[in-house]
PDB file of C-alpha atoms in Angstrom:
ATOM      1  CA  MET O 445      -9.708 -17.230  -3.639  1.00 80.00           C
ATOM      2  CA  ILE O 446      -6.712 -16.439  -5.640  1.00 83.00           C
ATOM      3  CA  ASP O 447      -3.338 -15.903  -3.456  1.00 88.00           C
ATOM      4  CA  SER O 448      -2.266 -12.110  -4.330  1.00 89.00           C
ATOM      5  CA  THR O 449       1.381 -13.209  -4.516  1.00 92.00           C
ATOM      6  CA  MET O 450       0.522 -15.816  -7.256  1.00 93.00           C
ATOM      7  CA  LEU O 451      -1.563 -13.190  -8.822  1.00 93.00           C
ATOM      8  CA  ARG O 452       1.612 -10.858  -8.982  1.00 93.00           C
ATOM      9  CA  THR O 453       4.089 -13.500  -9.823  1.00 95.00           C
ATOM     10  CA  GLU O 454       2.149 -15.792 -12.280  1.00 96.00           C
ATOM     11  CA  PRO O 455      -0.944 -13.560 -13.725  1.00 96.00           C
ATOM     12  CA  ASP O 456      -0.638 -15.623 -17.163  1.00 96.00           C
ATOM     13  CA  THR O 457      -1.231 -19.132 -15.215  1.00 95.00           C
ATOM     14  CA  VAL O 458      -4.202 -17.456 -13.249  1.00 95.00           C
ATOM     15  CA  ARG O 459      -5.672 -16.160 -16.681  1.00 95.00           C
ATOM     16  CA  ALA O 460      -5.232 -19.643 -18.250  1.00 96.00           C
ATOM     17  CA  SER O 461      -7.005 -21.343 -15.108  1.00 94.00           C
ATOM     18  CA  LEU O 462      -9.999 -18.487 -15.505  1.00 93.00           C
ATOM     19  CA  GLU O 463     -10.419 -19.197 -19.243  1.00 95.00           C
ATOM     20  CA  ALA O 464     -10.523 -22.987 -18.549  1.00 96.00           C
ATOM     21  CA  ARG O 465     -13.356 -22.414 -16.221  1.00 94.00           C
ATOM     22  CA  GLY O 466     -15.075 -20.119 -18.651  1.00 94.00           C
ATOM     23  CA  ASP O 467     -14.454 -16.893 -16.785  1.00 93.00           C
ATOM     24  CA  ASP O 468     -13.447 -13.534 -17.957  1.00 94.00           C
ATOM     25  CA  PRO O 469      -9.511 -13.150 -17.716  1.00 93.00           C
ATOM     26  CA  SER O 470      -9.533  -9.464 -17.692  1.00 94.00           C
ATOM     27  CA  VAL O 471     -10.312  -9.728 -14.009  1.00 94.00           C
ATOM     28  CA  VAL O 472      -6.738 -10.323 -13.400  1.00 95.00           C
ATOM     29  CA  ASP O 473      -5.711  -7.116 -14.814  1.00 95.00           C
ATOM     30  CA  GLU O 474      -8.066  -5.511 -12.648  1.00 96.00           C
ATOM     31  CA  ALA O 475      -6.975  -7.445  -9.690  1.00 95.00           C
ATOM     32  CA  ILE O 476      -3.477  -6.792 -10.193  1.00 96.00           C
ATOM     33  CA  ALA O 477      -4.197  -2.778 -10.600  1.00 97.00           C
ATOM     34  CA  ALA O 478      -6.082  -2.860  -7.578  1.00 96.00           C
ATOM     35  CA  ASP O 479      -3.412  -4.672  -5.740  1.00 95.00           C
ATOM     36  CA  GLN O 480      -1.178  -2.294  -6.707  1.00 96.00           C
ATOM     37  CA  ALA O 481      -3.241   0.649  -6.067  1.00 98.00           C
ATOM     38  CA  ARG O 482      -3.436  -0.707  -2.334  1.00 97.00           C
ATOM     39  CA  ARG O 483       0.480  -1.237  -1.862  1.00 97.00           C
ATOM     40  CA  ASP O 484       0.984   2.290  -3.019  1.00 98.00           C
ATOM     41  CA  ALA O 485      -1.573   3.562  -0.561  1.00 99.00           C
ATOM     42  CA  ILE O 486       0.174   1.467   2.208  1.00 99.00           C
ATOM     43  CA  SER O 487       3.468   3.084   1.198  1.00 99.00           C
ATOM     44  CA  ALA O 488       2.302   6.338   1.235  1.00 99.00           C
ATOM     45  CA  PHE O 489       0.582   5.954   4.684  1.00 99.00           C
ATOM     46  CA  GLU O 490       3.645   4.347   6.055  1.00 99.00           C
ATOM     47  CA  LYS O 491       5.656   7.382   4.701  1.00 99.00           C
ATOM     48  CA  LEU O 492       3.642   9.869   6.135  1.00 98.00           C
ATOM     49  CA  ARG O 493       3.408   7.878   9.676  1.00 98.00           C
ATOM     50  CA  ALA O 494       7.353   7.966   9.781  1.00 98.00           C
ATOM     51  CA  GLU O 495       7.179  11.657   9.084  1.00 97.00           C
ATOM     52  CA  GLN O 496       4.807  12.205  11.904  1.00 96.00           C
ATOM     53  CA  ASN O 497       6.812  10.215  14.232  1.00 96.00           C
ATOM     54  CA  ALA O 498      10.042  12.178  13.502  1.00 96.00           C
ATOM     55  CA  HIS O 499       8.158  15.295  14.189  1.00 94.00           C
ATOM     56  CA  GLY O 500       6.857  14.002  17.265  1.00 93.00           C
ATOM     57  CA  LYS O 501      10.479  13.097  18.520  1.00 95.00           C
ATOM     58  CA  LEU O 502      11.598  16.508  17.371  1.00 92.00           C
ATOM     59  CA  VAL O 503       8.970  17.871  19.898  1.00 92.00           C
ATOM     60  CA  ALA O 504       9.729  15.604  22.781  1.00 92.00           C
ATOM     61  CA  VAL O 505      13.247  17.028  22.495  1.00 92.00           C
ATOM     62  CA  ALA O 506      12.613  20.465  21.771  1.00 90.00           C
ATOM     63  CA  PRO O 507      12.795  23.036  24.791  1.00 90.00           C
ATOM     64  CA  LYS O 508       9.618  24.246  26.181  1.00 88.00           C
ATOM     65  CA  GLU O 509       9.568  27.729  24.567  1.00 86.00           C
ATOM     66  CA  GLU O 510       9.732  25.877  21.047  1.00 89.00           C
ATOM     67  CA  LYS O 511       7.087  23.217  21.677  1.00 87.00           C
ATOM     68  CA  ALA O 512       4.232  25.674  20.968  1.00 86.00           C
ATOM     69  CA  ALA O 513       5.539  26.706  17.728  1.00 88.00           C
ATOM     70  CA  LEU O 514       6.460  22.915  16.754  1.00 85.00           C
ATOM     71  CA  VAL O 515       2.625  21.701  17.415  1.00 85.00           C
ATOM     72  CA  ALA O 516       0.966  24.670  15.700  1.00 78.00           C
TER      73      ALA O 516
END
C-alpha cells in the first residue's frame, strides 16, 4: 500500500520504485488524479454541509411565522 501523502509529495520516487519492480508507473498519475477528485468531492461536501448548518441556525432563530417559509 502506498501512502497517499508520499504519492502527492514524491510522485517521482514512487514511479521509480514501480519501474524498478517492473510495474507500470502510469498508475501513479491515475492515483494522483483519483486522490485529487476525492479531495475535491470532500471539499464540496463540506461546503454544502456548512451552508446547511448555517441555514439551520437561521431557521432556529427565525420567528415562528417565518420558519415555514424558510423550511420550504
